[in-house]
Each structure stands twice: as structure tokens, then as C-alpha cells.
Amino acid sequence: MEKTPILEVKDLKTYFYLEGNKVAKAVDGVDFQIYPGETVALVGESGSGKSITSLSIMKLIDKPGKIEGGSILFSGTDLISLTEKQMTKIRGNDMAMIFQEPMTALNPVFTIGNQIMESLRKHQKISKKEAYIKAVELLKIVGFPRAEETIREYPHQLSGGMRQRAMIAIALSCNPKLLIADEPTTALDATIQAQILTLLDEMKEKFHMSILLITHDLGIVAEHADRVMVMYGGQIVESTSVERLFENPLHPYTRGLLESLPSIDREVERLGAIKGIVPPAFNFPKGCRFSDRCPYAMEECHQSNPKLLEIETNHQARCFLYKESV
Ligand code: SF4
């Protein structure tokens, strides 16, 4: 694997300024890297800050939210310093994003073909005819056997899974180095979900991309990611390879997530093993942000927030139960 990361996020802080002088620290000091050709999963419950992290990387944070600090180095360029015009170029050319519900990104009044061709022509100097040929080719690659017909169809004429495939074709039309996939299959049934995730794996190989996969589902992480970062309370609480995370989860939150996974040899009652809910980002508990839900909470956990430390080689956790390895 190449040593230079394609994306390097350092001490990223994205805050939301709410009524009553409340500040929601949705992303609060997040650091990570993604290397070429990797799929890195960002996992956590809803409200943990994972989607705000991905939107921050794309610089799609609107008021009352603001990126308050840190850097986002993409191929060595700090995205935070770029103008909106420069950022639009990056978003279209080198970085693309797919969402849980493709209808929010697809335009209902244009055909699928129009949308792919427009994206192609925005980023490449090609004729309409060339764009048509490429759009048909892309639709075939993402699994539309009758691509010449699909190209004339509107988003509402496609099923949920097919819309997600069309969205992937649009994302691929700019040949991105990084694809951010935010819960790309949550709205789909299990069979279609597996097909779309396999398609993403294939596209990663074919187009030499890296993928940042945002999900709440550790089952998906196990099957499709190389490395995983677990997020809670706007911070990364554990980060390691997928194998290591499943073999030896360190953080009590990760263990809770793993225990919540359905398993054939496990009692159904164990589902939902973590008590309580993710606290709102304007009201984290004092000390460790997981302290009000953690079965191992000690006195010091209520006093200060632990740092993310390297506990084993290539395995970091943010928890007072562990000491830094030397
Ligand atoms: Fe639990 Fe304390 Fe570790 Fe936080 S620091 S996860 S409260 S043991």
C-alpha cells in the first residue's frame, strides 16, 4: 500500500450554533487518514457525528454549522482554505458522494442519461455524442443490462436499488479518487444492499478509488472495509483494522455495538446491549462522553475526557481502562 494518504483529516472541529447560545460540537477534534485503494468505515449510532464529518470533508456544512478548526488535506491541498468555486471543482472531479436516499441527489425532472451526461460534460471536454456513449457504458458497468433504455428513464421509474446504481454511475462519471458513501444501502432490503455494496467493492478496484464508508452497521464493516473508526460524541473512540476490531475490541462503546449485532448463537434479548441514547452534541456529559452509558465508568471518567491513544500497534482507543503502549 502506498504511504501517502489521499485524505488526511487533522483536528477537525465542526460546530453548530443553536438558539439560546447553545453550541453543538458535532465533530470535535477528529483525526484520520485514508490511503489510496482503501475502504475506511466510519461507524457509530445516529447522532455520533459521522455524517457531519463526511459533509465537512465535502465542505457542505450550512449555517448554523461551521467548520471551526483543523485541516482537511486532500491530495496535499487543504480544502478548508479553498474558495467555494475551487471546492466545486474538487467535488465534481476528485471527490464524489453518494447518499442513503438517491432521490435527494437525483433531479426528478431530468432523465438518468441527462444527469450522467451533464456530469460528464461538466468535467471533461467531450461532445454530446461522446458523453452519450460514455453514459451508456457507465450504466452497463453499474449493472443496467438495458442501458440504452435506462438512459431515457426518469428517477421515479427506477426501483430504490436501481436509483442507487444510477447515483453511483453519476458519482463515477468524474472518476473520483475518493468516494464518500453515507449509509448508501440503509434504505434498501438485504439482498439489494449486498448487491450495491459488492458493486462498490468492484468499482473501487476498477476505478482505483478510496472509499469512506459511513454506516451504523458493523456487519457491513466486517464484509466491506479494510479499516474502521468508531465514532461517539463527535470524536473517534477507537480506530484499527477490521480484523483487529472484531478480534479484540477495546472501547466499551465498540463492545456494546458488537454485542448488539444479531447472531445465530446469541439470545435475541441481547440486542440493543448499550443502555441509553447518544447525548445531544450540545449536552455531552462531563468527562468521558460515553460515561453516562458505560458499564465500566469509574470516578475519573466523570472528571475528564480521555485522549485517543495507541494501545496496541495500529490500534487506538479513547478510554481510561487502557494505557498507551510504548
Ligand atoms: Fe467507560 Fe471510562 Fe472508558 Fe469512558 S473512559 S469508555 S466511561 S471506562
CSV table of N, CA and C in Angstrom, one decimal, residues 25-26 58 68 79 81 87-88 103 131 136 162 175-176 180 193 199 215 239 273 287 309 321:
chain,number,residue,atom,x,y,z
A,25,LYS,N,-21.2,20.6,19.5
A,25,LYS,CA,-19.9,20.2,19.0
A,25,LYS,C,-20.0,18.8,18.3
A,26,ALA,N,-20.6,18.9,17.1
A,26,ALA,CA,-21.0,17.7,16.3
A,26,ALA,C,-19.7,16.9,15.9
A,58,MET,N,-16.6,17.3,2.5
A,58,MET,CA,-17.1,17.9,1.2
A,58,MET,C,-17.3,19.4,1.3
A,68,GLU,N,-14.9,24.9,12.4
A,68,GLU,CA,-14.3,25.8,13.4
A,68,GLU,C,-12.8,25.7,13.5
A,79,LEU,N,-8.4,21.6,2.0
A,79,LEU,CA,-9.7,22.0,1.5
A,79,LEU,C,-10.3,23.2,2.2
A,81,SER,N,-9.0,25.9,3.1
A,81,SER,CA,-8.6,27.2,2.6
A,81,SER,C,-9.2,27.5,1.2
A,87,MET,N,-13.7,24.6,-4.6
A,87,MET,CA,-14.2,23.4,-3.9
A,87,MET,C,-15.2,22.7,-4.9
A,88,THR,N,-16.0,23.5,-5.6
A,88,THR,CA,-17.0,22.9,-6.5
A,88,THR,C,-16.2,22.0,-7.6
A,103,MET,N,-32.8,9.9,-4.2
A,103,MET,CA,-33.8,10.9,-4.7
A,103,MET,C,-33.4,12.3,-4.3
A,131,ALA,N,-20.4,11.9,-24.8
A,131,ALA,CA,-21.0,11.8,-23.4
A,131,ALA,C,-22.1,10.7,-23.4
A,136,VAL,N,-23.8,5.4,-21.4
A,136,VAL,CA,-24.3,4.1,-21.6
A,136,VAL,C,-23.4,3.1,-21.1
A,162,MET,N,-32.0,0.4,-8.1
A,162,MET,CA,-31.6,0.9,-9.4
A,162,MET,C,-31.2,2.4,-9.3
A,175,ASN,N,-14.7,10.1,-12.3
A,175,ASN,CA,-13.6,9.4,-12.0
A,175,ASN,C,-12.9,9.8,-10.7
A,176,PRO,N,-13.7,9.8,-9.6
A,176,PRO,CA,-13.1,10.3,-8.3
A,176,PRO,C,-12.0,9.5,-7.7
A,180,ILE,N,-17.2,9.1,-1.1
A,180,ILE,CA,-17.8,9.1,0.3
A,180,ILE,C,-19.2,8.5,0.2
A,193,GLN,N,-29.1,-4.5,-0.8
A,193,GLN,CA,-28.0,-3.9,-0.1
A,193,GLN,C,-26.7,-4.7,-0.4
A,199,LEU,N,-21.1,-4.0,-5.6
A,199,LEU,CA,-20.8,-3.2,-6.7
A,199,LEU,C,-19.8,-2.1,-6.3
A,215,THR,N,-21.4,4.2,8.1
A,215,THR,CA,-22.5,3.3,8.4
A,215,THR,C,-22.7,3.1,9.9
A,239,SER,N,-10.0,3.1,16.7
A,239,SER,CA,-9.6,3.0,15.3
A,239,SER,C,-8.6,1.9,15.1
A,273,ALA,N,-27.7,-3.8,23.3
A,273,ALA,CA,-27.0,-4.0,24.5
A,273,ALA,C,-26.5,-2.7,25.2
A,287,GLY,N,-16.5,15.0,31.4
A,287,GLY,CA,-15.6,13.9,31.4
A,287,GLY,C,-15.7,13.1,30.1
A,309,LEU,N,-5.4,7.1,22.4
A,309,LEU,CA,-4.1,6.7,22.5
A,309,LEU,C,-3.8,5.4,21.7
A,321,LEU,N,-9.5,2.8,30.7
A,321,LEU,CA,-9.2,1.5,31.0
A,321,LEU,C,-7.9,1.0,30.5
